[in-house]
CSV table of C-alpha atoms in Angstrom, one decimal:
chain,number,residue,atom,x,y,z
A,1,MET,CA,101.4,120.8,100.2
A,2,THR,CA,101.3,123.8,97.9
A,3,SER,CA,99.2,126.9,98.4
A,4,ASP,CA,98.8,127.3,94.7
A,5,THR,CA,95.2,126.9,93.9
A,6,THR,CA,95.5,127.7,90.2
A,7,HIS,CA,96.0,124.2,88.9
A,8,THR,CA,92.6,124.0,87.5
A,9,THR,CA,90.0,125.9,85.6
A,10,PHE,CA,87.3,123.7,87.1
A,11,GLY,CA,84.9,125.1,89.8
A,12,ALA,CA,81.8,124.6,91.8
A,13,HIS,CA,79.6,123.7,88.8
A,14,SER,CA,82.1,121.4,87.1
A,15,THR,CA,80.9,117.8,86.7
A,16,THR,CA,82.7,114.4,86.9
A,17,GLY,CA,82.6,114.4,83.1
A,18,ASP,CA,84.3,117.8,82.9
A,19,VAL,CA,87.2,116.8,85.2
A,20,LEU,CA,87.7,113.5,83.4
A,21,ALA,CA,87.7,114.9,79.9
A,22,GLY,CA,90.8,113.6,78.1
A,23,ILE,CA,91.8,111.3,81.0
A,24,ASP,CA,92.1,107.6,80.2
A,25,LEU,CA,92.0,105.3,83.2
A,26,THR,CA,92.2,102.0,81.2
A,27,GLY,CA,94.2,99.5,83.2
A,28,LYS,CA,93.7,101.3,86.5
A,29,THR,CA,92.0,99.8,89.5
A,30,ALA,CA,89.9,101.8,92.0
A,31,VAL,CA,88.1,101.0,95.2
A,32,VAL,CA,85.2,103.3,96.0
A,33,THR,CA,83.5,102.7,99.4
A,34,GLY,CA,79.8,103.6,99.2
A,35,GLY,CA,80.2,103.4,95.5
A,36,TYR,CA,76.6,102.4,94.8
A,37,SER,CA,74.7,105.4,96.2
A,38,GLY,CA,74.7,109.2,96.1
A,39,LEU,CA,78.2,110.7,95.5
A,40,GLY,CA,79.8,107.3,95.5
A,41,LEU,CA,77.6,106.0,92.7
A,42,ALA,CA,78.4,109.1,90.6
A,43,THR,CA,82.1,108.5,91.3
A,44,THR,CA,81.9,104.9,90.3
A,45,LEU,CA,80.0,105.7,87.1
A,46,ALA,CA,82.5,108.4,86.1
A,47,LEU,CA,85.6,106.2,86.8
A,48,THR,CA,84.3,103.3,84.8
A,49,GLN,CA,83.3,105.5,81.9
A,50,ALA,CA,86.9,106.7,81.9
A,51,GLY,CA,88.1,103.0,81.6
A,52,ALA,CA,88.9,102.1,85.2
A,53,ARG,CA,88.0,98.9,86.9
A,54,VAL,CA,86.1,99.8,90.1
A,55,VAL,CA,85.6,97.6,93.1
A,56,VAL,CA,82.7,98.6,95.2
A,57,PRO,CA,82.7,97.2,98.7
A,58,ALA,CA,79.2,97.4,100.1
A,59,LEU,CA,77.4,96.9,103.3
A,60,ARG,CA,74.4,95.8,101.2
A,61,PRO,CA,75.9,93.9,98.2
A,62,ASP,CA,72.5,93.0,96.8
A,63,ALA,CA,71.5,96.7,96.7
A,64,ALA,CA,74.9,97.6,95.2
A,65,LYS,CA,74.5,95.0,92.4
A,66,GLN,CA,71.0,96.3,91.7
A,67,ALA,CA,72.2,100.0,91.6
A,68,LEU,CA,75.2,99.0,89.3
A,69,ALA,CA,73.4,96.5,87.1
A,70,GLY,CA,74.6,96.9,83.5
A,71,VAL,CA,77.6,99.0,84.4
A,72,ALA,CA,80.7,97.5,82.8
A,73,GLY,CA,84.0,97.3,84.8
A,74,VAL,CA,82.5,97.0,88.3
A,75,GLU,CA,83.0,94.4,91.0
A,76,VAL,CA,80.8,94.3,94.1
A,77,ASP,CA,82.1,92.9,97.4
A,78,GLN,CA,80.9,92.8,101.0
A,79,LEU,CA,82.3,95.3,103.5
A,80,ASP,CA,81.0,96.6,106.9
A,81,LEU,CA,83.2,99.6,107.9
A,82,ALA,CA,82.0,99.3,111.4
A,83,ASP,CA,83.5,95.8,111.8
A,84,LEU,CA,87.3,95.4,111.6
A,85,ALA,CA,86.9,91.7,110.9
A,86,SER,CA,84.9,92.6,107.8
A,87,VAL,CA,87.5,95.1,106.7
A,88,ARG,CA,90.2,92.4,107.1
A,89,ALA,CA,88.1,89.9,105.2
A,90,PHE,CA,87.5,92.3,102.3
A,91,THR,CA,91.1,93.3,102.0
A,92,GLU,CA,92.2,89.7,102.0
A,93,ARG,CA,89.9,88.9,99.2
A,94,PHE,CA,90.9,92.0,97.3
A,95,LEU,CA,94.6,91.3,97.6
A,96,ARG,CA,94.2,87.7,96.4
A,97,ILE,CA,92.7,89.0,93.1
A,98,HIS,CA,94.3,92.4,92.6
A,99,SER,CA,98.0,93.0,92.9
A,100,ALA,CA,97.8,96.8,92.6
A,101,LEU,CA,95.4,99.6,93.6
A,102,ASP,CA,95.7,102.9,91.8
A,103,ILE,CA,92.8,104.8,93.5
A,104,LEU,CA,91.1,104.5,96.9
A,105,ILE,CA,88.2,106.8,97.5
A,106,ALA,CA,86.7,106.7,101.0
A,107,SER,CA,83.2,108.0,100.1
A,108,ALA,CA,81.0,105.9,102.4
A,109,GLY,CA,79.7,107.6,105.5
A,110,ILE,CA,76.8,108.3,107.8
A,111,MET,CA,75.6,111.7,109.1
A,112,ALA,CA,73.8,112.8,112.3
A,113,CYS,CA,72.5,109.4,113.2
A,114,PRO,CA,71.0,108.5,116.6
A,115,GLU,CA,73.5,107.4,119.2
A,116,THR,CA,74.8,104.0,118.0
A,117,ARG,CA,77.6,101.9,119.3
A,118,VAL,CA,79.6,99.5,117.1
A,119,GLY,CA,82.5,97.2,117.5
A,120,PRO,CA,84.0,97.5,121.0
A,121,GLY,CA,81.6,100.3,121.9
A,122,TRP,CA,82.8,102.9,119.4
A,123,GLU,CA,80.6,105.8,118.4
A,124,ALA,CA,79.3,104.9,115.0
A,125,GLN,CA,80.1,108.1,113.0
A,126,PHE,CA,83.7,108.1,114.1
A,127,ALA,CA,84.0,104.4,113.6
A,128,ILE,CA,82.4,104.2,110.1
A,129,ASN,CA,83.5,107.6,108.7
A,130,HIS,CA,87.0,107.4,110.0
A,131,LEU,CA,88.3,104.3,111.7
A,132,GLY,CA,87.0,101.9,109.1
A,133,HIS,CA,88.6,103.8,106.4
A,134,TYR,CA,91.8,104.1,108.4
A,135,ALA,CA,91.9,100.3,108.7
A,136,LEU,CA,91.1,99.9,105.1
A,137,ALA,CA,93.9,102.0,103.9
A,138,ASN,CA,96.4,100.3,106.2
A,139,LEU,CA,95.4,96.8,105.1
A,140,LEU,CA,95.4,97.8,101.4
A,141,TRP,CA,98.8,99.4,101.6
A,142,PRO,CA,100.6,96.6,99.7
A,143,ALA,CA,98.4,97.2,96.8
A,144,LEU,CA,98.5,101.0,97.0
A,145,THR,CA,102.3,101.0,96.9
A,146,ALA,CA,102.5,98.5,94.0
A,147,PRO,CA,101.6,100.7,90.9
A,148,GLY,CA,104.4,103.3,91.5
A,149,THR,CA,101.9,106.1,91.9
A,150,ALA,CA,98.5,106.0,93.7
A,151,ARG,CA,95.9,108.3,95.1
A,152,VAL,CA,93.8,108.1,98.3
A,153,VAL,CA,90.8,110.5,98.6
A,154,SER,CA,89.0,111.0,101.9
A,155,VAL,CA,85.6,112.5,101.4
A,156,ALA,CA,85.1,115.0,104.2
A,157,SER,CA,82.6,117.9,104.4
A,158,GLY,CA,82.5,121.7,104.5
A,159,ARG,CA,85.0,122.7,107.2
A,160,ASN,CA,84.6,125.0,110.1
A,161,PRO,CA,87.7,126.2,112.1
A,162,SER,CA,85.8,125.6,115.3
A,163,TRP,CA,85.6,121.8,114.7
A,164,ARG,CA,87.7,119.8,117.2
A,165,ILE,CA,88.5,116.2,118.0
A,166,ARG,CA,87.1,115.5,121.4
A,167,TRP,CA,90.4,114.0,122.6
A,168,ASP,CA,89.3,113.3,126.2
A,169,ASP,CA,86.0,111.6,125.0
A,170,VAL,CA,86.4,110.7,121.3
A,171,GLN,CA,83.6,108.1,121.6
A,172,PHE,CA,81.1,110.5,123.2
A,173,GLY,CA,80.7,108.5,126.3
A,174,ARG,CA,79.8,111.6,128.3
A,175,GLY,CA,76.8,112.9,126.4
A,176,TYR,CA,76.1,112.3,122.7
A,177,ASP,CA,75.5,115.1,120.2
A,178,LYS,CA,74.8,113.9,116.7
A,179,TRP,CA,76.2,117.0,115.0
A,180,GLU,CA,79.3,117.3,117.1
A,181,ALA,CA,80.0,113.6,116.5
A,182,TYR,CA,79.5,114.1,112.7
A,183,THR,CA,81.8,117.1,112.5
A,184,GLN,CA,84.4,115.3,114.6
A,185,SER,CA,84.4,112.4,112.1
A,186,LYS,CA,84.6,114.8,109.1
A,187,LEU,CA,87.6,116.6,110.7
A,188,ALA,CA,89.1,113.2,111.2
A,189,ASN,CA,88.8,112.6,107.5
A,190,VAL,CA,90.8,115.8,106.8
A,191,LEU,CA,93.5,114.9,109.4
A,192,PHE,CA,93.7,111.3,108.1
A,193,ALA,CA,94.5,112.4,104.6
A,194,ARG,CA,97.0,114.9,105.9
A,195,HIS,CA,99.1,112.3,107.8
A,196,LEU,CA,98.6,109.5,105.2
A,197,ASP,CA,100.1,111.8,102.6
A,198,LEU,CA,103.1,112.5,104.8
A,199,LEU,CA,103.7,108.7,105.2
A,200,GLY,CA,102.9,107.9,101.6
A,201,ARG,CA,105.1,110.5,99.8
A,202,PRO,CA,108.2,108.2,99.8
A,203,HIS,CA,106.1,105.6,98.1
A,204,ARG,CA,104.5,108.0,95.7
A,205,VAL,CA,101.1,107.5,97.3
A,206,ARG,CA,99.4,110.9,97.6
A,207,ALA,CA,96.3,111.6,99.7
A,208,PHE,CA,93.7,114.4,99.7
A,209,SER,CA,90.6,115.3,101.6
A,210,VAL,CA,87.7,116.9,99.8
A,211,SER,CA,84.5,118.8,100.5
A,212,PRO,CA,81.7,117.8,98.0
A,213,GLY,CA,79.6,120.8,98.8
A,214,TRP,CA,75.9,120.7,99.4
A,215,ILE,CA,74.1,117.8,97.8
A,216,LEU,CA,70.9,116.0,98.6
A,217,THR,CA,71.7,112.2,98.8
A,218,PRO,CA,70.8,109.3,101.0
A,219,LEU,CA,73.3,110.7,103.5
A,220,GLN,CA,70.4,112.8,104.9
A,221,ARG,CA,68.4,109.6,105.8
A,222,HIS,CA,68.5,110.3,109.5
A,223,LEU,CA,67.1,113.9,109.1
A,224,GLY,CA,63.4,114.7,109.1
A,225,VAL,CA,61.8,117.3,106.9
A,226,GLU,CA,61.2,119.6,109.8
A,227,GLU,CA,64.9,119.6,110.8
A,228,MET,CA,66.0,120.2,107.2
A,229,ALA,CA,63.4,122.9,106.7
A,230,ALA,CA,64.5,124.7,109.9
A,231,ALA,CA,68.1,124.6,108.7
A,232,GLY,CA,67.0,126.3,105.5
A,233,TRP,CA,67.9,123.4,103.2
A,234,ILE,CA,64.3,122.7,102.0
A,235,ASP,CA,60.9,124.2,102.4
A,236,ALA,CA,58.0,122.6,104.3
A,237,ASP,CA,57.0,120.7,101.2
A,238,GLY,CA,60.4,119.2,100.8
A,239,THR,CA,61.5,121.3,97.9
A,240,PRO,CA,65.2,122.1,98.0
A,241,THR,CA,66.2,125.8,98.5
A,242,PRO,CA,67.0,127.2,95.1
A,243,GLY,CA,70.7,127.6,94.3
A,244,LEU,CA,71.9,125.7,97.5
A,245,PHE,CA,72.5,122.2,96.3
A,246,LYS,CA,74.8,120.8,93.6
A,247,THR,CA,73.9,117.8,91.5
A,248,VAL,CA,75.6,114.5,92.4
A,249,GLU,CA,77.8,114.8,89.3
A,250,GLN,CA,78.9,118.3,90.5
A,251,GLY,CA,79.4,117.1,94.1
A,252,ALA,CA,81.4,114.1,93.0
A,253,ALA,CA,83.6,116.1,90.7
A,254,THR,CA,86.1,117.2,93.4
A,255,GLN,CA,86.8,113.7,94.6
A,256,VAL,CA,87.2,112.4,91.1
A,257,TRP,CA,89.5,115.4,90.3
A,258,ALA,CA,91.6,114.8,93.4
A,259,ALA,CA,91.9,111.1,92.4
A,260,THR,CA,92.9,111.6,88.8
A,261,SER,CA,94.2,115.1,88.0
A,262,PRO,CA,97.8,115.0,86.7
A,263,HIS,CA,98.3,118.5,88.0
A,264,LEU,CA,98.3,117.1,91.5
A,265,ASP,CA,101.1,114.7,91.1
A,266,ALA,CA,103.5,116.9,93.1
A,267,ASN,CA,101.0,117.8,95.8
A,268,GLY,CA,99.2,116.0,98.6
A,269,GLY,CA,97.8,116.2,102.0
A,270,GLY,CA,95.5,119.1,101.2
A,271,TYR,CA,91.8,119.9,101.5
A,272,CYS,CA,90.1,120.4,98.2
A,273,VAL,CA,87.0,122.4,97.5
A,274,ASP,CA,85.3,123.0,94.2
A,275,CYS,CA,88.2,121.2,92.3
A,276,HIS,CA,90.8,123.5,94.0
A,277,LEU,CA,93.4,122.7,96.5
A,278,THR,CA,93.3,125.0,99.6
A,279,ASP,CA,95.6,125.9,102.4
A,280,GLY,CA,95.4,123.9,105.5
A,281,SER,CA,95.4,125.0,109.1
A,282,PRO,CA,98.9,125.3,110.7
A,283,THR,CA,97.7,122.9,113.5
A,284,ASP,CA,96.8,120.2,111.0
A,285,SER,CA,100.1,118.3,111.1
A,286,ARG,CA,100.3,118.0,114.9
A,287,GLU,CA,96.6,117.1,115.1
A,288,ALA,CA,96.9,114.7,112.2
A,289,ALA,CA,99.8,112.8,113.9
A,290,ARG,CA,97.9,112.6,117.1
A,291,LEU,CA,94.8,111.2,115.4
A,292,TRP,CA,96.9,108.7,113.5
A,293,ALA,CA,98.4,107.4,116.8
A,294,LEU,CA,95.0,107.2,118.4
A,295,SER,CA,93.6,105.4,115.4
A,296,ALA,CA,96.5,102.9,115.5
A,297,ASP,CA,95.8,102.3,119.2
A,298,LEU,CA,92.1,101.8,118.7
A,299,THR,CA,92.3,99.5,115.7
A,300,GLY,CA,95.6,97.7,116.4
A,301,LEU,CA,96.8,98.6,112.9
A,302,ASN,CA,99.8,100.8,112.0
A,303,LEU,CA,101.1,99.2,108.8
A,304,ILE,CA,102.2,102.3,106.9
A,305,ASP,CA,105.7,103.7,107.4
């Protein structure tokens, strides 16, 4: 990874249209999880407008088809990231139809939900935000290595140096805290991209993690008005705090930039904010390798070498 953050003139207020200006994605295939709502929808629309074919794997395919009605260049398929059998089934269908995958954007996620167990008892935020995408990337690896160059973008969140993986209790079996579980899953997104890029470099598959910034989307579905007001996000009437939130097109710009910018061809593994590549923590590589090994053990998948 490079520490040079001068690759771009884009910033916090840049939109998906700005970062894709002059970029032609005709003939490219992308997969965008969660690509029918919030940031994912803005990402899908931007990529298709630039000429890409976008496959949107959706937990609710009917809702996805409705949200994407009339959008050319989109395929909708079924995917439940909390269910490894569903991830396998989706990737098998994808690989039968598509020989190559140029862009994988892991945009789907949940935030601060009540304690929920999925699969073999996994904590839902870690499972959906991280493990499902880990499995997806592993199973799509033959397609990602086929084009000669490919990008994987892991949509994380704003980052705090205090965040940690709870190595001795990653599934929160000893007391659940919705925000600790969420931040663990978002740190996992950063570490996942870090190690995936290390493994992918020989195959010219580069990976990045991104922070979209503050955006009001359906991601906040588990938060009440009182909680968001107490946090200073909105007022008691539900009106957003002035100047705090980006539009969805601004929020999605960094993930679209990381997925498509030619200036990033020689970089990878980094954490991107406001369409800039930032330095990572010195502990990232060790933590990333440890998380990769844990994820391989939990899912039974380690197909990238």
